[in-house]
């Protein structure tokens, strides 16, 4: 919405600047309060950046080449995901945690002149901001995200969690009512949810990231607590899973231009579900790395197929001028899905296992991974209802 009103390139540069400065502030933090504050600002910068990447790509490429471009975006995203555990492990072992944030600073400073000078400026169709809708949506999503974050510690039946869910539901309901009848220029045209490509792709994205981040939360710990690897060793071994988007996503994205997005959403989510289910079955005391490689590769290929197909389906299902709105909705649902995915995986893990020993960790890890597989399978069911090529 900010990009549509004030310029997408301009707001991308603003978001990148905020993210870079907040990263430096986090590295310099002298205590938990300062670190949390810097991370909040960093998240705000990232929230501006992420949806605008898809918007700028959609605006820069014609429809017949958009899938290929979004596929490359998915591959680069995969490269970032793949590098994270490896760099994080190397930094925490060889330097200090502050360097996790310092690494962002030179990258951000190098990107700023390129973004300011090479990106093409564009605007959306809305002449003014929907400030009421923005406040209602922010309050609602904060409540809905707070509940699963606190649930593993406070309990799903606690007053805090139930209150957060209730407050979030109330504000989201108020937001929907305002967008339907009150807003002169709504930040989210609700009619888009009546379009099958838009609604199915967003639902699939929610379940995809619920499965993906829930699994990532468990797998990174499995390699360290369950298999005994150091953070760096774990990061290197996880590459067989999270580096696959770099190889598969560009190809899948290009093929969506020819065959449509549904085959890749459906097949990808089925592969993700199958790989995680096989991994959950293999996880047992004494399991070696060799037994988990194939499941990780299968799940990674599936995820790599879904990344670009979901993004392409969402942005191509609305008028080009509203691509920013579509990307913002998709980004919000992805993040919310990830929060719920981690919370549910953690709840299942603590029900069946714990951190007392590698054996008790394995006891809880298998069922938690099984739930992430089920989440991906639910996403496949949703993807089956997406329209075929040329459908509406």
mmCIF file of C-alpha atoms in Angstrom:
data_model
loop_
_atom_site.group_PDB
_atom_site.id
_atom_site.type_symbol
_atom_site.label_atom_id
_atom_site.label_comp_id
_atom_site.label_asym_id
_atom_site.label_seq_id
_atom_site.Cartn_x
_atom_site.Cartn_y
_atom_site.Cartn_z
ATOM 1 C CA UNK A 1 0.000 0.000 0.000
ATOM 2 C CA UNK A 2 2.836 2.434 0.839
ATOM 3 C CA UNK A 3 4.581 1.526 -2.397
ATOM 4 C CA UNK A 4 1.420 2.127 -4.403
ATOM 5 C CA UNK A 5 0.935 5.544 -2.835
ATOM 6 C CA UNK A 6 4.489 6.913 -2.563
ATOM 7 C CA UNK A 7 6.311 4.925 -5.240
ATOM 8 C CA UNK A 8 7.499 1.345 -5.206
ATOM 9 C CA UNK A 9 11.146 2.101 -5.853
ATOM 10 C CA UNK A 10 11.158 4.864 -3.252
ATOM 11 C CA UNK A 11 9.616 2.659 -0.573
ATOM 12 C CA UNK A 12 11.924 -0.220 -1.469
ATOM 13 C CA UNK A 13 14.890 2.073 -0.829
ATOM 14 C CA UNK A 14 13.309 3.258 2.433
ATOM 15 C CA UNK A 15 12.709 -0.332 3.575
ATOM 16 C CA UNK A 16 16.267 -1.335 2.674
ATOM 17 C CA UNK A 17 17.666 1.672 4.542
ATOM 18 C CA UNK A 18 15.614 0.914 7.660
ATOM 19 C CA UNK A 19 16.588 -2.765 7.573
ATOM 20 C CA UNK A 20 20.298 -1.931 7.203
ATOM 21 C CA UNK A 21 20.358 0.663 9.991
ATOM 22 C CA UNK A 22 18.345 -1.598 12.303
ATOM 23 C CA UNK A 23 20.794 -4.442 11.645
ATOM 24 C CA UNK A 24 23.640 -2.208 12.807
ATOM 25 C CA UNK A 25 21.595 -1.184 15.863
ATOM 26 C CA UNK A 26 20.978 -4.855 16.716
ATOM 27 C CA UNK A 27 24.694 -5.614 16.467
ATOM 28 C CA UNK A 28 25.463 -2.695 18.804
ATOM 29 C CA UNK A 29 22.688 -3.514 21.285
ATOM 30 C CA UNK A 30 23.823 -3.373 24.899
ATOM 31 C CA UNK A 31 21.007 -5.457 26.358
ATOM 32 C CA UNK A 32 17.913 -7.523 25.579
ATOM 33 C CA UNK A 33 15.596 -4.506 25.442
ATOM 34 C CA UNK A 34 17.722 -2.678 22.883
ATOM 35 C CA UNK A 35 18.108 -5.855 20.828
ATOM 36 C CA UNK A 36 14.368 -6.495 20.777
ATOM 37 C CA UNK A 37 13.692 -2.886 19.803
ATOM 38 C CA UNK A 38 16.206 -3.055 16.963
ATOM 39 C CA UNK A 39 14.721 -6.330 15.770
ATOM 40 C CA UNK A 40 11.252 -4.805 15.694
ATOM 41 C CA UNK A 41 12.516 -1.972 13.493
ATOM 42 C CA UNK A 42 14.420 -4.464 11.362
ATOM 43 C CA UNK A 43 11.215 -6.447 10.889
ATOM 44 C CA UNK A 44 9.382 -3.301 9.836
ATOM 45 C CA UNK A 45 11.996 -2.648 7.164
ATOM 46 C CA UNK A 46 11.767 -6.227 5.939
ATOM 47 C CA UNK A 47 7.967 -5.979 5.844
ATOM 48 C CA UNK A 48 8.310 -3.117 3.370
ATOM 49 C CA UNK A 49 10.968 -4.880 1.310
ATOM 50 C CA UNK A 50 9.582 -8.362 0.838
ATOM 51 C CA UNK A 51 6.262 -7.696 -0.916
ATOM 52 C CA UNK A 52 7.821 -4.965 -3.049
ATOM 53 C CA UNK A 53 10.305 -7.440 -4.553
ATOM 54 C CA UNK A 54 7.428 -9.347 -6.154
ATOM 55 C CA UNK A 55 5.661 -6.138 -7.126
ATOM 56 C CA UNK A 56 8.711 -4.722 -8.889
ATOM 57 C CA UNK A 57 9.315 -8.004 -10.715
ATOM 58 C CA UNK A 58 5.680 -8.254 -11.820
ATOM 59 C CA UNK A 59 5.746 -4.687 -13.094
ATOM 60 C CA UNK A 60 9.050 -5.110 -14.938
ATOM 61 C CA UNK A 61 8.219 -8.253 -16.935
ATOM 62 C CA UNK A 62 5.375 -9.020 -19.344
ATOM 63 C CA UNK A 63 2.904 -11.718 -18.345
ATOM 64 C CA UNK A 64 4.417 -14.349 -20.651
ATOM 65 C CA UNK A 65 7.845 -14.004 -18.990
ATOM 66 C CA UNK A 66 6.747 -13.318 -15.437
ATOM 67 C CA UNK A 67 6.909 -16.936 -14.317
ATOM 68 C CA UNK A 68 10.550 -17.215 -15.376
ATOM 69 C CA UNK A 69 11.421 -13.986 -13.553
ATOM 70 C CA UNK A 70 9.603 -15.081 -10.402
ATOM 71 C CA UNK A 71 11.358 -18.443 -10.660
ATOM 72 C CA UNK A 72 14.719 -16.678 -10.553
ATOM 73 C CA UNK A 73 13.417 -14.705 -7.546
ATOM 74 C CA UNK A 74 12.546 -18.028 -5.899
ATOM 75 C CA UNK A 75 16.014 -19.365 -6.635
ATOM 76 C CA UNK A 76 17.688 -16.324 -5.098
ATOM 77 C CA UNK A 77 15.367 -16.636 -2.102
ATOM 78 C CA UNK A 78 16.463 -20.254 -1.813
ATOM 79 C CA UNK A 79 20.086 -19.186 -1.922
ATOM 80 C CA UNK A 80 19.440 -16.926 1.052
ATOM 81 C CA UNK A 81 17.702 -19.730 2.928
ATOM 82 C CA UNK A 82 20.541 -22.113 2.105
ATOM 83 C CA UNK A 83 23.260 -19.680 3.154
ATOM 84 C CA UNK A 84 21.564 -18.798 6.457
ATOM 85 C CA UNK A 85 22.290 -21.967 8.472
ATOM 86 C CA UNK A 86 25.823 -22.263 7.062
ATOM 87 C CA UNK A 87 26.771 -18.627 7.669
ATOM 88 C CA UNK A 88 24.968 -18.608 10.999
ATOM 89 C CA UNK A 89 26.846 -21.700 12.122
ATOM 90 C CA UNK A 90 30.187 -20.316 10.975
ATOM 91 C CA UNK A 91 29.569 -16.951 12.622
ATOM 92 C CA UNK A 92 28.422 -18.341 15.971
ATOM 93 C CA UNK A 93 31.373 -20.749 16.108
ATOM 94 C CA UNK A 94 34.129 -18.495 14.768
ATOM 95 C CA UNK A 95 33.062 -14.970 15.732
ATOM 96 C CA UNK A 96 30.140 -13.805 17.879
ATOM 97 C CA UNK A 97 26.377 -13.492 17.547
ATOM 98 C CA UNK A 98 26.676 -9.756 16.765
ATOM 99 C CA UNK A 99 28.220 -10.608 13.410
ATOM 100 C CA UNK A 100 24.951 -12.215 12.301
ATOM 101 C CA UNK A 101 23.614 -8.649 12.145
ATOM 102 C CA UNK A 102 26.816 -6.977 10.967
ATOM 103 C CA UNK A 103 26.764 -9.144 7.832
ATOM 104 C CA UNK A 104 23.590 -7.366 6.689
ATOM 105 C CA UNK A 105 25.176 -3.918 6.818
ATOM 106 C CA UNK A 106 27.686 -4.048 3.914
ATOM 107 C CA UNK A 107 25.168 -5.962 1.787
ATOM 108 C CA UNK A 108 22.519 -3.316 2.422
ATOM 109 C CA UNK A 109 24.923 -0.452 1.761
ATOM 110 C CA UNK A 110 26.012 -2.064 -1.508
ATOM 111 C CA UNK A 111 22.422 -2.605 -2.641
ATOM 112 C CA UNK A 112 21.172 0.913 -1.905
ATOM 113 C CA UNK A 113 22.749 2.719 -4.878
ATOM 114 C CA UNK A 114 21.689 -0.055 -7.255
ATOM 115 C CA UNK A 115 18.104 0.057 -5.988
ATOM 116 C CA UNK A 116 17.949 3.851 -6.183
ATOM 117 C CA UNK A 117 19.431 4.106 -9.683
ATOM 118 C CA UNK A 118 18.487 0.917 -11.511
ATOM 119 C CA UNK A 119 14.939 0.123 -10.394
ATOM 120 C CA UNK A 120 12.117 1.736 -12.348
ATOM 121 C CA UNK A 121 9.665 3.831 -10.362
ATOM 122 C CA UNK A 122 5.987 2.890 -10.489
ATOM 123 C CA UNK A 123 2.816 3.657 -8.564
ATOM 124 C CA UNK A 124 -0.438 1.883 -7.786
ATOM 125 C CA UNK A 125 -3.951 3.058 -8.463
ATOM 126 C CA UNK A 126 -4.898 4.229 -4.956
ATOM 127 C CA UNK A 127 -4.820 8.025 -4.446
ATOM 128 C CA UNK A 128 -4.699 7.841 -0.640
ATOM 129 C CA UNK A 129 -3.785 5.501 2.192
ATOM 130 C CA UNK A 130 -6.364 3.415 4.023
ATOM 131 C CA UNK A 131 -5.053 4.302 7.487
ATOM 132 C CA UNK A 132 -8.019 2.850 9.379
ATOM 133 C CA UNK A 133 -7.637 -0.439 7.537
ATOM 134 C CA UNK A 134 -3.905 -0.418 8.200
ATOM 135 C CA UNK A 135 -4.378 -0.020 11.961
ATOM 136 C CA UNK A 136 -7.120 -2.653 12.150
ATOM 137 C CA UNK A 137 -5.124 -5.164 10.103
ATOM 138 C CA UNK A 138 -1.941 -4.569 12.105
ATOM 139 C CA UNK A 139 -3.741 -5.041 15.429
ATOM 140 C CA UNK A 140 -5.560 -8.133 14.218
ATOM 141 C CA UNK A 141 -2.513 -9.874 12.773
ATOM 142 C CA UNK A 142 -0.451 -8.985 15.853
ATOM 143 C CA UNK A 143 -3.003 -10.698 18.080
ATOM 144 C CA UNK A 144 -3.229 -13.760 15.863
ATOM 145 C CA UNK A 145 0.568 -14.026 15.684
ATOM 146 C CA UNK A 146 1.090 -13.389 19.415
ATOM 147 C CA UNK A 147 -1.091 -16.330 20.414
ATOM 148 C CA UNK A 148 0.899 -19.156 18.762
ATOM 149 C CA UNK A 149 4.229 -17.563 19.716
ATOM 150 C CA UNK A 150 3.304 -17.588 23.410
ATOM 151 C CA UNK A 151 1.281 -20.813 23.387
ATOM 152 C CA UNK A 152 4.204 -23.266 23.862
ATOM 153 C CA UNK A 153 5.195 -21.499 27.102
ATOM 154 C CA UNK A 154 1.873 -20.170 28.403
ATOM 155 C CA UNK A 155 -0.363 -22.976 27.105
ATOM 156 C CA UNK A 156 -3.058 -22.873 24.446
ATOM 157 C CA UNK A 157 -5.743 -22.642 27.111
ATOM 158 C CA UNK A 158 -4.091 -19.802 29.028
ATOM 159 C CA UNK A 159 -5.776 -16.442 29.475
ATOM 160 C CA UNK A 160 -2.980 -14.700 27.582
ATOM 161 C CA UNK A 161 -3.276 -16.890 24.501
ATOM 162 C CA UNK A 162 -7.070 -16.965 24.435
ATOM 163 C CA UNK A 163 -7.190 -13.186 24.888
ATOM 164 C CA UNK A 164 -4.709 -12.670 22.054
ATOM 165 C CA UNK A 165 -6.752 -14.919 19.762
ATOM 166 C CA UNK A 166 -9.968 -13.122 20.698
ATOM 167 C CA UNK A 167 -8.472 -9.658 20.205
ATOM 168 C CA UNK A 168 -6.937 -10.684 16.906
ATOM 169 C CA UNK A 169 -10.216 -12.144 15.691
ATOM 170 C CA UNK A 170 -12.155 -9.037 16.682
ATOM 171 C CA UNK A 171 -9.772 -6.675 14.890
ATOM 172 C CA UNK A 172 -9.577 -8.843 11.768
ATOM 173 C CA UNK A 173 -13.384 -8.969 11.676
ATOM 174 C CA UNK A 174 -13.511 -5.202 12.060
ATOM 175 C CA UNK A 175 -10.939 -4.854 9.291
ATOM 176 C CA UNK A 176 -13.009 -6.983 6.928
ATOM 177 C CA UNK A 177 -16.120 -4.954 7.731
ATOM 178 C CA UNK A 178 -14.283 -1.688 7.134
ATOM 179 C CA UNK A 179 -12.821 -2.893 3.840
ATOM 180 C CA UNK A 180 -16.235 -4.083 2.679
ATOM 181 C CA UNK A 181 -18.305 -1.006 3.502
ATOM 182 C CA UNK A 182 -16.341 1.823 5.096
ATOM 183 C CA UNK A 183 -13.164 2.426 3.119
ATOM 184 C CA UNK A 184 -13.277 4.762 0.111
ATOM 185 C CA UNK A 185 -10.012 3.292 -1.180
ATOM 186 C CA UNK A 186 -9.670 -0.124 0.549
ATOM 187 C CA UNK A 187 -6.171 -1.474 1.045
ATOM 188 C CA UNK A 188 -7.539 -4.958 0.292
ATOM 189 C CA UNK A 189 -10.377 -5.367 -2.218
ATOM 190 C CA UNK A 190 -12.180 -8.358 -0.691
ATOM 191 C CA UNK A 191 -13.624 -9.286 -4.067
ATOM 192 C CA UNK A 192 -10.214 -10.712 -4.939
ATOM 193 C CA UNK A 193 -10.835 -13.577 -2.536
ATOM 194 C CA UNK A 194 -13.710 -14.668 -4.773
ATOM 195 C CA UNK A 195 -11.143 -15.330 -7.485
ATOM 196 C CA UNK A 196 -9.992 -18.916 -7.250
ATOM 197 C CA UNK A 197 -6.395 -18.259 -8.370
ATOM 198 C CA UNK A 198 -5.984 -15.627 -5.639
ATOM 199 C CA UNK A 199 -7.698 -17.468 -2.782
ATOM 200 C CA UNK A 200 -6.240 -20.922 -3.447
ATOM 201 C CA UNK A 201 -2.691 -19.610 -3.932
ATOM 202 C CA UNK A 202 -2.822 -17.612 -0.699
ATOM 203 C CA UNK A 203 -4.235 -20.558 1.252
ATOM 204 C CA UNK A 204 -1.538 -22.797 -0.217
ATOM 205 C CA UNK A 205 1.121 -20.242 0.768
ATOM 206 C CA UNK A 206 -0.170 -20.173 4.362
ATOM 207 C CA UNK A 207 0.039 -23.972 4.622
ATOM 208 C CA UNK A 208 3.331 -24.151 2.710
ATOM 209 C CA UNK A 209 5.089 -21.855 5.151
ATOM 210 C CA UNK A 210 3.391 -23.453 8.139
ATOM 211 C CA UNK A 211 4.909 -26.742 7.026
ATOM 212 C CA UNK A 212 8.245 -25.290 5.915
ATOM 213 C CA UNK A 213 9.084 -23.208 8.989
ATOM 214 C CA UNK A 214 7.722 -25.817 11.375
ATOM 215 C CA UNK A 215 9.978 -28.403 9.723
ATOM 216 C CA UNK A 216 12.964 -26.036 9.633
ATOM 217 C CA UNK A 217 12.495 -25.359 13.348
ATOM 218 C CA UNK A 218 12.693 -29.088 14.088
ATOM 219 C CA UNK A 219 15.312 -30.146 11.526
ATOM 220 C CA UNK A 220 17.939 -27.603 12.575
ATOM 221 C CA UNK A 221 17.600 -28.873 16.147
ATOM 222 C CA UNK A 222 17.499 -32.515 15.028
ATOM 223 C CA UNK A 223 20.920 -32.211 13.455
ATOM 224 C CA UNK A 224 22.387 -30.625 16.579
ATOM 225 C CA UNK A 225 20.541 -32.211 19.539
ATOM 226 C CA UNK A 226 19.595 -35.498 17.928
ATOM 227 C CA UNK A 227 22.577 -36.212 15.678
ATOM 228 C CA UNK A 228 25.228 -34.278 17.611
ATOM 229 C CA UNK A 229 26.521 -31.943 14.910
ATOM 230 C CA UNK A 230 27.906 -28.488 15.575
ATOM 231 C CA UNK A 231 25.945 -25.482 14.209
ATOM 232 C CA UNK A 232 28.266 -25.223 11.195
ATOM 233 C CA UNK A 233 28.202 -28.967 10.515
ATOM 234 C CA UNK A 234 24.425 -28.941 10.749
ATOM 235 C CA UNK A 235 24.141 -25.983 8.368
ATOM 236 C CA UNK A 236 26.319 -27.688 5.738
ATOM 237 C CA UNK A 237 24.330 -30.926 5.915
ATOM 238 C CA UNK A 238 20.984 -29.154 5.638
ATOM 239 C CA UNK A 239 22.091 -27.718 2.291
ATOM 240 C CA UNK A 240 20.731 -30.800 0.502
ATOM 241 C CA UNK A 241 17.286 -29.565 1.554
ATOM 242 C CA UNK A 242 17.299 -25.799 1.491
ATOM 243 C CA UNK A 243 19.627 -25.248 -1.467
ATOM 244 C CA UNK A 244 17.259 -26.977 -3.904
ATOM 245 C CA UNK A 245 15.308 -23.755 -4.703
ATOM 246 C CA UNK A 246 18.465 -22.341 -6.267
ATOM 247 C CA UNK A 247 18.394 -25.180 -8.818
ATOM 248 C CA UNK A 248 14.716 -26.047 -9.170
ATOM 249 C CA UNK A 249 12.775 -22.794 -8.660
ATOM 250 C CA UNK A 250 13.987 -21.018 -11.841
ATOM 251 C CA UNK A 251 13.060 -24.051 -13.966
ATOM 252 C CA UNK A 252 9.674 -24.455 -12.281
ATOM 253 C CA UNK A 253 8.962 -20.746 -12.638
ATOM 254 C CA UNK A 254 9.738 -20.790 -16.363
ATOM 255 C CA UNK A 255 7.514 -23.834 -16.881
ATOM 256 C CA UNK A 256 4.545 -22.144 -15.194
ATOM 257 C CA UNK A 257 4.487 -19.705 -18.106
ATOM 258 C CA UNK A 258 3.769 -22.668 -20.368
ATOM 259 C CA UNK A 259 1.744 -25.074 -18.248
ATOM 260 C CA UNK A 260 0.149 -22.857 -15.596
ATOM 261 C CA UNK A 261 0.703 -22.773 -11.843
ATOM 262 C CA UNK A 262 -1.627 -25.510 -10.551
ATOM 263 C CA UNK A 263 0.483 -28.542 -11.615
ATOM 264 C CA UNK A 264 3.519 -27.150 -9.819
ATOM 265 C CA UNK A 265 1.661 -26.092 -6.681
ATOM 266 C CA UNK A 266 -0.027 -29.485 -6.398
ATOM 267 C CA UNK A 267 2.980 -31.638 -7.248
ATOM 268 C CA UNK A 268 5.295 -29.542 -5.120
ATOM 269 C CA UNK A 269 3.145 -29.742 -2.008
ATOM 270 C CA UNK A 270 2.693 -33.483 -2.482
ATOM 271 C CA UNK A 271 6.468 -33.925 -2.717
ATOM 272 C CA UNK A 272 6.978 -31.729 0.343
ATOM 273 C CA UNK A 273 4.446 -33.798 2.286
ATOM 274 C CA UNK A 274 5.977 -37.093 1.125
ATOM 275 C CA UNK A 275 9.530 -36.013 1.941
ATOM 276 C CA UNK A 276 8.662 -34.788 5.432
ATOM 277 C CA UNK A 277 6.542 -37.872 6.137
ATOM 278 C CA UNK A 278 9.436 -40.110 5.103
ATOM 279 C CA UNK A 279 11.774 -38.054 7.275
ATOM 280 C CA UNK A 280 9.432 -38.388 10.257
ATOM 281 C CA UNK A 281 9.378 -42.162 9.714
ATOM 282 C CA UNK A 282 13.189 -42.362 9.515
ATOM 283 C CA UNK A 283 13.807 -40.320 12.663
ATOM 284 C CA UNK A 284 14.615 -42.781 15.449
ATOM 285 C CA UNK A 285 17.408 -43.267 17.989
ATOM 286 C CA UNK A 286 20.692 -43.984 16.233
ATOM 287 C CA UNK A 287 19.594 -42.673 12.845
ATOM 288 C CA UNK A 288 22.471 -41.571 10.641
ATOM 289 C CA UNK A 289 22.745 -38.714 8.194
ATOM 290 C CA UNK A 290 22.611 -41.046 5.198
ATOM 291 C CA UNK A 291 19.050 -42.091 5.997
ATOM 292 C CA UNK A 292 17.673 -38.543 6.037
ATOM 293 C CA UNK A 293 19.286 -37.242 2.834
ATOM 294 C CA UNK A 294 16.716 -38.586 0.372
ATOM 295 C CA UNK A 295 13.677 -37.329 2.331
ATOM 296 C CA UNK A 296 15.286 -33.887 2.593
ATOM 297 C CA UNK A 297 15.955 -33.753 -1.146
ATOM 298 C CA UNK A 298 12.393 -34.836 -1.993
ATOM 299 C CA UNK A 299 10.895 -32.212 0.328
ATOM 300 C CA UNK A 300 13.285 -29.560 -0.981
ATOM 301 C CA UNK A 301 12.339 -30.194 -4.604
ATOM 302 C CA UNK A 302 8.685 -29.888 -3.651
ATOM 303 C CA UNK A 303 9.176 -26.603 -1.834
ATOM 304 C CA UNK A 304 11.178 -25.285 -4.790
ATOM 305 C CA UNK A 305 8.271 -25.966 -7.133
ATOM 306 C CA UNK A 306 5.733 -24.219 -4.911
ATOM 307 C CA UNK A 307 7.697 -21.001 -4.257
ATOM 308 C CA UNK A 308 7.468 -19.505 -7.758
ATOM 309 C CA UNK A 309 4.109 -21.029 -8.684
ATOM 310 C CA UNK A 310 2.321 -19.536 -5.669
ATOM 311 C CA UNK A 311 3.915 -16.112 -6.164
ATOM 312 C CA UNK A 312 3.067 -16.123 -9.872
ATOM 313 C CA UNK A 313 -0.521 -17.236 -9.232
ATOM 314 C CA UNK A 314 -1.118 -14.496 -6.673
ATOM 315 C CA UNK A 315 0.337 -11.586 -8.619
ATOM 316 C CA UNK A 316 -1.153 -12.630 -11.976
ATOM 317 C CA UNK A 317 -4.668 -13.069 -10.554
ATOM 318 C CA UNK A 318 -5.183 -9.328 -10.008
ATOM 319 C CA UNK A 319 -4.764 -6.264 -12.255
ATOM 320 C CA UNK A 320 -1.132 -5.253 -12.636
ATOM 321 C CA UNK A 321 -1.746 -2.039 -10.696
ATOM 322 C CA UNK A 322 -2.776 -4.102 -7.643
ATOM 323 C CA UNK A 323 0.196 -6.485 -7.779
ATOM 324 C CA UNK A 324 1.600 -4.750 -4.688
ATOM 325 C CA UNK A 325 -1.591 -5.405 -2.737
ATOM 326 C CA UNK A 326 -1.577 -9.049 -3.809
ATOM 327 C CA UNK A 327 2.081 -9.487 -2.872
ATOM 328 C CA UNK A 328 1.485 -7.832 0.509
ATOM 329 C CA UNK A 329 -1.430 -10.126 1.323
ATOM 330 C CA UNK A 330 0.592 -13.150 0.278
ATOM 331 C CA UNK A 331 3.563 -12.082 2.389
ATOM 332 C CA UNK A 332 1.382 -11.508 5.468
ATOM 333 C CA UNK A 333 -0.279 -14.925 5.145
ATOM 334 C CA UNK A 334 3.060 -16.635 4.596
ATOM 335 C CA UNK A 335 4.493 -15.093 7.765
ATOM 336 C CA UNK A 336 1.375 -15.873 9.771
ATOM 337 C CA UNK A 337 1.433 -19.442 8.497
ATOM 338 C CA UNK A 338 5.058 -19.766 9.533
ATOM 339 C CA UNK A 339 4.295 -18.553 13.061
ATOM 340 C CA UNK A 340 1.480 -21.067 13.451
ATOM 341 C CA UNK A 341 3.618 -23.816 11.911
ATOM 342 C CA UNK A 342 6.440 -23.343 14.408
ATOM 343 C CA UNK A 343 4.002 -23.105 17.318
ATOM 344 C CA UNK A 344 2.138 -26.290 16.384
ATOM 345 C CA UNK A 345 5.372 -28.213 15.770
ATOM 346 C CA UNK A 346 6.725 -27.056 19.141
ATOM 347 C CA UNK A 347 3.502 -28.043 20.910
ATOM 348 C CA UNK A 348 3.563 -31.542 19.410
ATOM 349 C CA UNK A 349 7.261 -31.904 20.205
ATOM 350 C CA UNK A 350 6.820 -31.029 23.884
ATOM 351 C CA UNK A 351 3.879 -33.444 24.128
ATOM 352 C CA UNK A 352 5.927 -36.443 23.024
ATOM 353 C CA UNK A 353 9.522 -35.525 23.874
ATOM 354 C CA UNK A 354 11.928 -32.936 25.257
ATOM 355 C CA UNK A 355 15.542 -31.868 25.564
ATOM 356 C CA UNK A 356 16.626 -34.152 28.403
ATOM 357 C CA UNK A 357 18.643 -36.379 26.045
ATOM 358 C CA UNK A 358 19.073 -37.093 22.329
ATOM 359 C CA UNK A 359 16.637 -39.980 22.719
ATOM 360 C CA UNK A 360 13.879 -37.847 24.234
ATOM 361 C CA UNK A 361 14.461 -35.252 21.527
ATOM 362 C CA UNK A 362 14.022 -37.908 18.837
ATOM 363 C CA UNK A 363 10.817 -39.056 20.558
ATOM 364 C CA UNK A 364 9.262 -35.638 20.063
ATOM 365 C CA UNK A 365 10.863 -34.740 16.744
ATOM 366 C CA UNK A 366 9.267 -37.552 14.732
ATOM 367 C CA UNK A 367 5.641 -36.654 15.587
ATOM 368 C CA UNK A 368 6.356 -32.944 15.101
ATOM 369 C CA UNK A 369 7.727 -33.596 11.611
ATOM 370 C CA UNK A 370 4.695 -35.766 10.921
ATOM 371 C CA UNK A 371 2.462 -32.769 11.632
ATOM 372 C CA UNK A 372 4.459 -30.605 9.223
ATOM 373 C CA UNK A 373 3.962 -33.294 6.575
ATOM 374 C CA UNK A 374 0.220 -33.234 7.227
ATOM 375 C CA UNK A 375 0.200 -29.449 6.858
ATOM 376 C CA UNK A 376 1.838 -29.742 3.425
ATOM 377 C CA UNK A 377 -0.694 -32.433 2.463
ATOM 378 C CA UNK A 378 -3.502 -30.051 3.416
ATOM 379 C CA UNK A 379 -1.884 -27.485 1.149
ATOM 380 C CA UNK A 380 -1.940 -30.017 -1.683
ATOM 381 C CA UNK A 381 -5.685 -30.466 -1.198
ATOM 382 C CA UNK A 382 -6.126 -26.704 -1.502
ATOM 383 C CA UNK A 383 -3.914 -26.587 -4.607
ATOM 384 C CA UNK A 384 -6.060 -29.255 -6.259
ATOM 385 C CA UNK A 385 -8.914 -26.730 -6.327
ATOM 386 C CA UNK A 386 -6.842 -24.063 -8.079
ATOM 387 C CA UNK A 387 -7.966 -23.350 -11.637
ATOM 388 C CA UNK A 388 -6.030 -24.762 -14.537
ATOM 389 C CA UNK A 389 -4.183 -22.686 -17.082
ATOM 390 C CA UNK A 390 -6.436 -19.857 -18.222
ATOM 391 C CA UNK A 391 -9.063 -20.612 -15.538
ATOM 392 C CA UNK A 392 -10.575 -18.003 -13.231
#
